Amino acid sequence: MISNLAVLPIVIPMIAGILLAFFHKKIPLVRSLAKILTTTNTLVVLFIWLYVKENGAVILETGGWEAPYGIILVADLLSITLVLTTNIIGIAAVFYAPASLSKKQEEFYFYTFFFLLITGVSGAFITGDLFNLFVFFEVLLMASYALIVLGGGKVQLRESIKYVLINLFSSMLFVTAVAFLYSVVGTVNMAHIAERVQGVEQKGILTTIGILLFFVFGTKAALFPLYYWLPKPYTVPNPVVSALFGALLTKVGIYSILRVFTLIFIHDTDFTHTFFLWIAGLTLIFGVIGALSTNNIKLIVAYNIIPAVGFMLIGIAIFNETSLSGTVYYLIHDMIIKAALFLLVGAVVYLTGTTDLRKMKGLIHHYPLLGWLFFLSSFVLAGIPPFSGFIGKLQLLKGAFEEGEILIVIVGLLASLLILLSMIRIFIQAFWGEKDETVTVNKAAARRFTLPVVFLLFFSVFLGVGAELIFPSVEQIADYLMNPEIYIQSVLKE
Amino acid sequence: MEIIMSILAGILFTTGIYNLLQKQLLRIIIGTGLISHGAHLFILTMGKLKTGLPPILEHGDTNPDHYTDPLPQALILTSIVISFGVTSLLLVLAYRASKENETDNMDLLRGNEND
């Protein structure tokens, strides 16, 4: 009975999405229902998190079929932590949405697609089956296609074509990679693959399949050289949609890399993980170059997703316990702070009516709270000590030091500096300066925008200041990731 | 048989990618169709193309060796409906985008920074 808990984070948002589709025109009702449903779902997930932390992974064999034959849902501490983070971001998005969406957009099934996105992301985190992971990828991508064109402006349509095309192509590559893997090991269950991979004679073909899967997930996660599709499409939709995308979608890609390369393809780590280290370094460099290259504030934040993904990949590439705990910590931190930043930038763009940094000045005179929140989130993002970005990066780079990879440490530290520069540039140009008397101040709108951001930043600050409470769980996850036998045994029940 | 099918899937991928790299929007969509055909053919081939009965239990014959592998067929069926959904979305999207932007040339759909 208790194993049914694993399916709740998928089922609740799915039912919510279907339910809200029936009366999409009654906005006040839909809004309040959406708020209640996300909060309920988050509380349920929190309960599961506490249960998993106490008793170990919850494993559900759907339909009662034994491990390798049916679809298995595995809610271990890593996946349930990420689902919890997803739902926290979901709450902020639902409370932010009424302020930022137009009435027409809200009527046009926004909340349905939002809940389906949460379903897809939670499903991708929880599934224990490679083909099922593909299906959940498609669930979240389909919802994201609908959200990215919501509104249907000229630019939006243009950019979403590129977004759909690149994702369609990488999905087909994913299917091909699964087909290859099926022909080699004859199963699609992750634990069963991991067990059979150990007995495969020709490791070369497995490395090839591993790299193919890495390219698929790397496209989803926006790694160098596969990130080119990301920045523009992320700037065109409504800010709340951008926040959901920036916080969740790339992180599903990085989670898949983390899962697949700590569980299945661990036979040739010399080659694969050196390769990852190079990719991670280049991702960092090109991401920060992009962030510094533009005056469009939405684009600056979108480019900042890329170095963050690079940091997480460093942890996977170094592949020891310290660095993996850093990756997990950084993953949680980055999901929250990226959502907060996109929401903040969305508020700034809404209040000033422009995305061009050069046309803004002196916003801090009109909106002091917004300004200081932005300042705080820049510091959190760059990893200034009391806040959450610091601990993740510290662990990552400490892990790199332990393995003697000095070069990547230097690149990582420099990249952090440049990330801070790119964010502070927004703060200095948009918020400082003389008071602009011509602007019409809209305090009420600003207040509606800031509340969800305060909610998210509370978690960011808590992750940093209360690290002693969180960090043991993260270390537990890292330990678990270093020992894939635990996963295999708990799923296959030998 | 697997070799012939692999070559065929390879040709489908090649023509699909050639079409993806074209300028005209509709050709790109045809390219995605060809690629998904290639991928589906691939799953079927990778499940081993041994001769056998269709996977339907008949006349009490329960020997698994007499049947073809049912798993790849289920995977393909799932993948087909998914790519069908995405393709129909893409077609409508392409129609709307070319209407709004008054062009179906990808070179002209580039856009500049601050719009």
XYZ file of C-alpha atoms in Angstrom:
609
model
C 0.000 0.000 0.000
C 2.726 2.415 1.005
C 4.497 1.800 -2.333
C 1.595 3.564 -4.069
C 3.084 6.800 -2.717
C 5.544 6.774 -5.628
C 2.813 7.417 -8.178
C 1.087 10.302 -6.364
C 3.424 13.096 -7.565
C 2.544 12.057 -11.133
C -1.153 11.338 -10.703
C -2.194 14.403 -8.684
C -1.003 17.039 -11.189
C -2.329 14.972 -14.088
C -5.816 14.796 -12.587
C -5.562 18.481 -11.721
C -4.678 19.330 -15.322
C -7.587 17.326 -16.721
C -9.994 18.741 -14.143
C -9.102 22.352 -14.876
C -9.609 21.851 -18.618
C -13.364 21.501 -18.077
C -14.012 25.040 -16.898
C -11.110 26.958 -18.375
C -13.217 30.091 -18.944
C -14.113 30.586 -15.262
C -10.864 32.274 -14.315
C -11.427 33.041 -10.587
C -12.464 29.429 -9.948
C -9.565 27.987 -11.956
C -7.063 30.257 -10.220
C -8.113 29.296 -6.734
C -8.389 25.604 -7.624
C -4.919 25.660 -9.168
C -3.503 27.268 -6.023
C -5.164 24.707 -3.773
C -4.110 21.770 -5.949
C -0.433 22.719 -6.249
C -0.216 23.352 -2.528
C -1.855 19.995 -1.768
C 0.484 18.254 -4.169
C 3.511 19.892 -2.584
C 2.383 18.808 0.870
C 1.897 15.240 -0.376
C 5.372 15.270 -1.921
C 6.805 16.685 1.300
C 5.238 13.798 3.183
C 6.747 11.304 0.708
C 10.115 13.051 1.058
C 10.032 12.624 4.815
C 8.974 8.994 4.419
C 11.763 8.252 1.900
C 14.350 9.945 4.090
C 13.375 7.715 7.007
C 12.777 4.402 5.239
C 14.728 4.445 1.961
C 13.401 4.389 -1.608
C 9.729 3.759 -2.306
C 9.432 1.389 -5.259
C 6.180 0.791 -7.082
C 5.754 -2.062 -9.527
C 2.892 -0.706 -11.610
C 0.206 -3.280 -12.298
C 1.846 -5.760 -9.933
C 4.329 -7.020 -12.538
C 7.726 -8.012 -11.182
C 10.758 -5.794 -11.626
C 12.219 -6.184 -15.128
C 8.867 -6.954 -16.801
C 6.636 -4.065 -15.799
C 7.195 -0.340 -15.496
C 8.880 0.486 -12.204
C 8.556 3.822 -10.435
C 11.479 4.513 -8.128
C 11.068 7.387 -5.668
C 14.526 7.477 -4.107
C 15.853 10.427 -2.158
C 17.366 12.105 -5.231
C 14.250 11.977 -7.378
C 11.824 12.877 -4.614
C 14.001 15.853 -3.581
C 13.917 17.115 -7.153
C 10.154 16.566 -7.356
C 9.764 18.566 -4.143
C 11.836 21.401 -5.617
C 9.742 21.249 -8.801
C 6.562 21.621 -6.794
C 7.912 24.548 -4.779
C 8.639 26.308 -8.068
C 5.165 25.303 -9.220
C 3.592 27.110 -6.264
C 5.528 30.281 -7.035
C 4.528 30.069 -10.711
C 0.832 29.615 -9.955
C 0.801 32.606 -7.631
C 2.743 34.720 -10.114
C 0.684 33.726 -13.155
C -2.451 35.896 -12.572
C -0.307 39.038 -12.410
C 1.701 38.355 -15.519
C -0.624 36.520 -17.918
C -3.264 38.273 -19.968
C -6.863 37.168 -19.516
C -6.875 35.455 -22.903
C -3.737 33.484 -22.177
C -5.065 32.397 -18.818
C -8.333 31.256 -20.357
C -6.531 29.288 -22.987
C -5.737 26.291 -20.756
C -2.623 27.789 -19.134
C -3.206 25.904 -15.887
C -3.898 22.625 -17.686
C -0.615 22.824 -19.551
C 1.146 23.934 -16.381
C -0.037 20.846 -14.515
C 0.868 18.584 -17.434
C 4.354 20.082 -17.411
C 4.651 19.271 -13.706
C 3.377 15.744 -14.457
C 6.024 15.240 -17.118
C 8.862 16.596 -14.999
C 7.863 14.580 -11.912
C 7.412 11.476 -14.041
C 10.839 11.884 -15.633
C 12.392 12.181 -12.178
C 10.603 9.173 -10.736
C 10.569 6.599 -13.540
C 12.879 3.604 -13.458
C 12.511 2.646 -17.094
C 14.352 4.142 -20.047
C 11.480 4.087 -22.534
C 9.107 5.434 -19.929
C 11.609 8.244 -19.412
C 11.235 9.000 -23.138
C 7.449 9.082 -22.780
C 7.618 11.458 -19.800
C 10.076 13.617 -21.734
C 7.457 13.861 -24.456
C 4.720 14.669 -21.924
C 6.704 17.586 -20.573
C 7.852 18.684 -24.026
C 4.319 18.657 -25.447
C 3.146 20.794 -22.538
C 6.127 23.087 -23.080
C 5.315 23.443 -26.808
C 1.833 24.578 -25.878
C 3.139 26.985 -23.216
C 5.812 28.514 -25.432
C 3.317 29.521 -28.142
C 0.658 30.601 -25.645
C -0.342 34.046 -26.851
C 0.750 33.445 -30.423
C 2.784 36.580 -31.120
C 4.880 36.870 -34.253
C 8.216 36.354 -32.525
C 6.842 33.600 -30.329
C 5.664 31.559 -33.306
C 8.962 32.042 -35.053
C 11.088 30.935 -32.108
C 8.840 28.074 -31.067
C 9.255 26.406 -34.477
C 12.976 26.150 -33.777
C 12.311 24.884 -30.267
C 9.902 22.182 -31.449
C 12.209 21.100 -34.276
C 15.303 20.658 -32.125
C 13.351 18.753 -29.501
C 11.647 16.531 -32.074
C 15.019 15.658 -33.538
C 16.621 14.868 -30.190
C 13.587 12.786 -29.186
C 14.029 10.663 -32.275
C 17.708 10.242 -31.394
C 16.602 9.154 -27.923
C 14.365 6.478 -29.449
C 17.253 5.298 -31.618
C 19.579 5.148 -28.610
C 17.016 3.104 -26.670
C 16.738 0.759 -29.679
C 20.512 0.272 -29.730
C 20.622 -0.398 -26.027
C 17.728 -2.842 -26.306
C 19.549 -4.785 -29.019
C 22.664 -5.066 -26.825
C 21.150 -5.852 -23.416
C 17.579 -6.901 -24.279
C 15.784 -4.828 -21.641
C 14.678 -1.242 -21.031
C 14.435 -1.287 -17.233
C 17.285 0.839 -15.875
C 18.249 -1.417 -12.989
C 18.128 -4.469 -15.226
C 20.224 -2.707 -17.894
C 22.751 -1.729 -15.240
C 22.982 -5.337 -14.103
C 23.323 -6.751 -17.622
C 25.824 -4.138 -18.760
C 28.369 -5.660 -16.383
C 28.199 -8.928 -18.303
C 28.481 -7.487 -21.823
C 31.674 -8.543 -23.608
C 32.097 -5.671 -26.035
C 32.309 -2.519 -23.940
C 33.052 -0.355 -27.000
C 29.472 -0.474 -28.288
C 28.191 0.443 -24.833
C 30.434 3.499 -24.704
C 29.066 4.522 -28.114
C 25.489 4.174 -26.913
C 26.405 6.062 -23.755
C 27.788 8.978 -25.754
C 24.702 8.936 -28.012
C 22.480 9.175 -24.939
C 24.742 11.912 -23.594
C 24.161 13.889 -26.786
C 20.401 13.438 -26.452
C 20.339 14.581 -22.826
C 22.958 17.220 -23.584
C 20.613 18.739 -26.151
C 17.815 18.844 -23.587
C 20.178 20.217 -20.937
C 21.839 22.778 -23.241
C 25.485 21.771 -23.052
C 28.214 23.057 -25.348
C 27.993 22.638 -28.380
C 24.275 21.797 -28.203
C 23.043 24.899 -26.390
C 22.506 27.162 -29.424
C 18.729 26.582 -29.458
C 18.144 27.624 -25.861
C 18.588 31.376 -25.237
C 16.190 32.888 -27.784
C 13.172 30.603 -27.359
C 13.404 31.030 -23.568
C 12.995 34.782 -23.837
C 9.876 34.882 -26.014
C 7.101 33.377 -23.844
C 5.440 34.975 -20.834
C 7.861 35.395 -17.851
C 6.101 32.754 -15.778
C 6.529 30.245 -18.612
C 10.193 31.222 -19.015
C 10.671 30.678 -15.297
C 9.180 27.198 -15.478
C 11.331 26.341 -18.486
C 14.516 27.790 -17.057
C 14.007 26.079 -13.737
C 12.790 22.666 -14.840
C 13.467 21.596 -18.419
C 17.253 21.716 -18.647
C 17.456 20.197 -15.179
C 15.556 17.121 -16.337
C 18.303 16.667 -18.932
C 21.062 17.018 -16.363
C 19.237 14.665 -13.984
C 19.051 12.053 -16.769
C 22.791 12.377 -17.400
C 23.415 12.057 -13.675
C 21.220 8.974 -13.384
C 22.416 7.202 -16.524
C 26.110 7.838 -15.976
C 26.136 6.873 -12.310
C 23.997 3.779 -12.791
C 24.490 2.272 -16.240
C 27.580 3.498 -18.093
C 30.243 3.242 -15.421
C 32.518 0.753 -17.174
C 34.722 3.232 -19.054
C 34.802 6.305 -16.845
C 38.305 7.274 -17.991
C 37.076 8.122 -21.455
C 33.512 9.313 -20.804
C 34.233 11.439 -17.775
C 37.293 13.132 -19.268
C 35.082 13.948 -22.238
C 32.468 15.396 -19.860
C 35.083 17.532 -18.164
C 35.994 19.186 -21.460
C 32.353 19.684 -22.371
C 31.694 21.163 -18.913
C 34.569 23.616 -19.193
C 33.524 24.782 -22.648
C 29.880 25.070 -21.535
C 30.965 27.363 -18.700
C 33.072 29.563 -20.958
C 30.563 29.889 -23.797
C 27.657 30.420 -21.415
C 29.249 33.371 -19.656
C 30.422 34.853 -22.939
C 26.808 34.758 -24.097
C 25.592 36.318 -20.859
C 28.025 39.204 -21.219
C 27.398 39.725 -24.930
C 23.919 41.216 -24.829
C 21.891 44.108 -23.457
C 18.603 42.223 -23.488
C 17.962 41.416 -19.817
C 15.825 38.360 -20.543
C 18.582 37.019 -22.754
C 21.199 37.598 -20.031
C 19.248 35.447 -17.604
C 18.574 32.808 -20.280
C 22.291 32.607 -21.068
C 23.008 32.188 -17.363
C 21.269 28.802 -17.465
C 24.128 27.441 -19.554
C 27.102 27.936 -17.168
C 24.959 26.564 -14.332
C 24.454 23.357 -16.299
C 28.209 23.363 -16.920
C 28.862 23.473 -13.168
C 26.608 20.488 -12.595
C 28.368 18.559 -15.346
C 31.731 19.192 -13.651
C 30.439 17.278 -10.643
C 29.342 14.351 -12.792
C 32.636 14.382 -14.678
C 34.791 14.355 -11.533
C 32.722 11.465 -10.205
C 33.620 11.229 -6.555
C 31.383 11.588 -3.539
C 32.272 15.205 -2.797
C 31.642 16.408 -6.315
C 28.394 14.463 -6.718
C 27.026 15.974 -3.515
C 28.031 19.339 -4.969
C 26.140 18.580 -8.167
C 22.987 17.572 -6.327
C 23.144 20.628 -4.075
C 23.817 22.922 -7.007
C 20.961 21.331 -8.965
C 18.446 22.083 -6.210
C 19.821 25.585 -5.674
C 19.866 26.405 -9.359
C 16.286 25.263 -10.008
C 15.038 27.686 -7.357
C 17.231 30.652 -8.167
C 16.654 30.440 -11.944
C 12.905 30.493 -11.392
C 13.279 33.499 -9.068
C 15.491 35.355 -11.544
C 13.159 34.806 -14.485
C 10.224 36.000 -12.384
C 12.162 39.093 -11.263
C 13.267 39.957 -14.773
C 9.716 39.407 -15.968
C 8.537 41.926 -13.379
C 11.191 44.446 -14.446
C 10.225 44.065 -18.106
C 6.534 44.406 -17.271
C 7.097 47.551 -15.182
C 9.463 49.292 -17.592
C 7.949 48.030 -20.844
C 11.322 47.262 -22.402
C 13.905 44.468 -22.370
C 16.750 46.779 -23.335
C 19.127 47.451 -20.469
C 20.233 50.792 -21.924
C 16.724 52.219 -21.737
C 16.316 51.645 -17.987
C 17.616 53.653 -15.060
C 16.929 54.456 -11.443
C 14.341 51.752 -10.805
C 15.429 51.442 -7.179
C 13.823 54.813 -6.406
C 10.443 53.501 -7.471
C 10.694 49.841 -6.483
C 13.200 49.442 -3.634
C 12.087 45.944 -2.603
C 12.320 44.642 -6.167
C 15.802 46.138 -6.475
C 17.174 44.589 -3.316
C 15.614 41.241 -4.146
C 17.398 41.363 -7.475
C 20.638 42.257 -5.721
C 20.191 39.354 -3.328
C 19.449 36.887 -6.115
C 22.534 37.993 -8.085
C 24.618 37.200 -5.016
C 22.879 33.854 -4.562
C 23.502 33.007 -8.223
C 27.179 33.943 -8.152
C 27.767 31.967 -4.955
C 28.600 34.575 -2.329
C 29.196 32.695 0.988
C 26.113 32.916 3.164
C 23.808 31.912 0.298
C 23.029 28.626 -1.391
C 25.156 28.955 -4.539
C 28.291 28.876 -2.419
C 28.014 25.449 -0.841
C 27.263 23.643 -4.092
C 30.172 25.268 -5.891
C 32.499 24.726 -2.937
C 31.768 21.002 -2.932
C 32.078 20.752 -6.715
C 35.434 22.488 -6.818
C 36.686 20.666 -3.734
C 35.862 17.416 -5.514
C 37.810 18.635 -8.553
C 40.778 19.519 -6.333
C 40.750 16.049 -4.805
C 41.150 14.575 -8.288
C 43.833 17.117 -9.205
C 41.839 18.855 -11.939
C 43.153 22.352 -11.238
C 42.327 23.810 -14.637
C 38.580 23.218 -14.299
C 38.657 24.810 -10.831
C 40.191 27.966 -12.289
C 37.680 28.023 -15.151
C 34.836 27.497 -12.679
C 35.951 30.318 -10.388
C 36.460 32.729 -13.277
C 33.063 31.790 -14.683
C 31.481 32.576 -11.286
C 33.099 35.988 -11.364
C 31.769 36.689 -14.846
C 28.292 35.452 -13.874
C 28.346 37.968 -11.031
C 29.483 40.663 -13.462
C 26.650 39.899 -15.889
C 24.055 40.087 -13.096
C 25.472 43.139 -11.368
C 25.523 44.880 -14.743
C 21.722 44.577 -14.788
C 21.537 45.839 -11.218
C 23.789 48.837 -11.812
C 22.276 49.919 -15.120
C 18.618 49.262 -14.423
C 18.302 49.982 -10.724
C 20.950 52.599 -10.000
C 21.222 56.015 -11.558
C 19.124 59.127 -11.394
C 15.441 58.962 -10.680
C 13.435 58.904 -13.871
C 10.495 61.254 -13.255
C 8.643 60.396 -16.458
C 7.763 56.791 -15.553
C 4.360 55.883 -14.193
C 4.844 53.897 -11.010
C 2.692 50.821 -10.558
C 3.250 49.792 -6.942
C 0.317 47.369 -6.832
C 1.604 45.309 -9.762
C 5.110 45.312 -8.308
C 3.768 43.905 -5.045
C 1.967 41.061 -6.811
C 5.160 40.231 -8.670
C 7.430 40.314 -5.644
C 5.525 37.963 -3.316
C 6.267 34.713 -5.228
C 9.880 35.830 -5.637
C 10.208 36.409 -1.896
C 8.781 32.920 -1.417
C 11.448 31.392 -3.696
C 14.315 33.456 -2.317
C 13.341 32.351 1.178
C 14.237 28.798 0.108
C 17.459 29.991 -1.521
C 18.586 31.746 1.628
C 17.443 28.836 3.756
C 19.455 26.398 1.600
C 22.520 28.517 2.280
C 22.041 29.489 5.918
C 20.412 26.218 6.932
C 22.898 24.092 5.010
C 23.555 21.994 8.093
C 19.983 20.739 7.940
C 19.970 20.013 4.205
C 23.495 18.821 3.625
C 23.281 15.404 5.353
C 20.484 14.409 2.933
C 22.564 15.570 -0.017
C 25.543 13.544 1.186
C 23.241 10.580 1.610
C 22.190 11.002 -2.049
C 25.811 11.265 -3.214
C 26.697 8.125 -1.307
C 23.722 6.372 -2.882
C 24.771 7.500 -6.358
C 28.304 6.186 -5.863
C 26.911 2.726 -5.037
C 24.578 1.732 -7.875
C 24.228 -1.790 -6.384
C 21.798 -0.388 -3.822
C 19.523 0.866 -6.600
C 19.788 -2.371 -8.589
C 19.121 -4.561 -5.570
C 16.210 -2.533 -4.305
C 14.530 -2.656 -7.741
C 15.295 -6.220 -8.766
C 14.898 -7.616 -5.217
C 17.510 -10.332 -5.478
C 17.719 -9.046 -43.278
C 18.895 -6.849 -40.403
C 21.648 -5.444 -42.631
C 19.215 -4.440 -45.369
C 16.889 -2.844 -42.824
C 19.780 -0.983 -41.187
C 20.866 0.409 -44.533
C 17.266 1.437 -45.274
C 16.989 3.169 -41.892
C 20.310 4.849 -42.631
C 19.002 6.137 -45.943
C 15.874 7.438 -44.225
C 18.032 9.277 -41.681
C 20.246 10.731 -44.405
C 17.373 12.024 -46.511
C 15.633 13.258 -43.364
C 18.659 15.254 -42.253
C 19.190 16.601 -45.778
C 15.625 17.872 -45.696
C 16.052 19.307 -42.187
C 18.869 21.482 -43.478
C 16.745 23.051 -46.225
C 15.308 26.558 -46.091
C 11.680 25.822 -46.826
C 9.634 25.104 -43.696
C 7.531 22.326 -45.235
C 10.614 20.435 -46.387
C 11.956 20.553 -42.846
C 8.745 18.993 -41.570
C 8.973 16.280 -44.232
C 12.511 15.705 -42.970
C 11.276 15.150 -39.408
C 8.730 12.669 -40.747
C 11.438 10.714 -42.551
C 13.655 10.700 -39.461
C 10.893 9.345 -37.277
C 10.254 6.613 -39.860
C 13.945 5.759 -39.711
C 13.918 5.625 -35.925
C 10.851 3.391 -35.830
C 12.298 1.043 -38.413
C 15.392 0.963 -36.254
C 13.540 -0.193 -33.152
C 11.929 -2.995 -35.160
C 15.285 -4.075 -36.586
C 17.096 -3.898 -33.259
C 14.527 -6.267 -31.731
C 15.906 -8.945 -34.096
C 13.958 -9.779 -37.233
C 13.495 -13.502 -36.726
C 10.669 -15.231 -38.567
C 7.806 -16.108 -36.275
C 4.114 -15.821 -35.623
C 2.620 -12.440 -34.806
C 2.594 -12.050 -31.009
C -0.970 -13.274 -30.500
C -1.494 -16.411 -28.408
C -3.409 -18.936 -30.525
C -4.413 -22.603 -30.193
C -2.764 -22.909 -26.789
C 0.711 -22.455 -28.273
C 2.652 -20.877 -25.416
C 6.201 -21.533 -26.615
C 7.796 -18.051 -26.786
C 10.223 -19.179 -29.503
C 7.399 -19.432 -32.034
C 6.530 -15.739 -31.801
C 8.221 -12.505 -32.770
C 9.344 -10.132 -29.992
C 6.304 -8.109 -28.836
C 8.200 -5.439 -26.871
C 9.684 -3.461 -29.803
C 6.250 -3.428 -31.428
C 4.738 -1.835 -28.334
C 7.602 0.670 -28.173
C 7.102 1.600 -31.833
C 3.372 2.006 -31.390
C 3.987 4.415 -28.500
C 6.611 6.295 -30.440
C 4.392 6.524 -33.532
C 1.500 8.201 -31.742
C 3.869 10.585 -30.001
C 5.569 11.651 -33.221
C 2.154 11.857 -34.870
C 1.026 14.294 -32.185
C 4.169 16.377 -32.439
C 4.044 16.436 -36.231
C 0.443 17.628 -36.310
C 1.330 20.352 -33.819
C 4.340 21.295 -35.911
C 2.262 21.520 -39.089
C -0.267 23.857 -37.478
C 2.537 25.860 -35.928
C 4.273 26.176 -39.289
C 1.011 27.274 -40.907
C 0.415 29.958 -38.278
C 4.023 31.110 -38.205
C 4.272 31.468 -41.960
C 0.937 33.349 -41.989
C 2.010 35.777 -39.249
C 5.542 36.304 -40.499
C 4.522 36.187 -44.166
C 7.348 33.860 -45.139
C 8.221 30.183 -44.955
C 11.920 30.755 -45.556
C 13.968 29.872 -42.474
C 16.618 32.427 -43.410
C 14.054 35.206 -43.106
C 12.708 33.847 -39.820
C 15.902 34.750 -38.011
C 14.925 37.929 -36.164
C 17.123 40.422 -34.358
C 17.897 40.999 -30.738
C 15.453 43.434 -29.278
C 12.113 42.512 -30.742
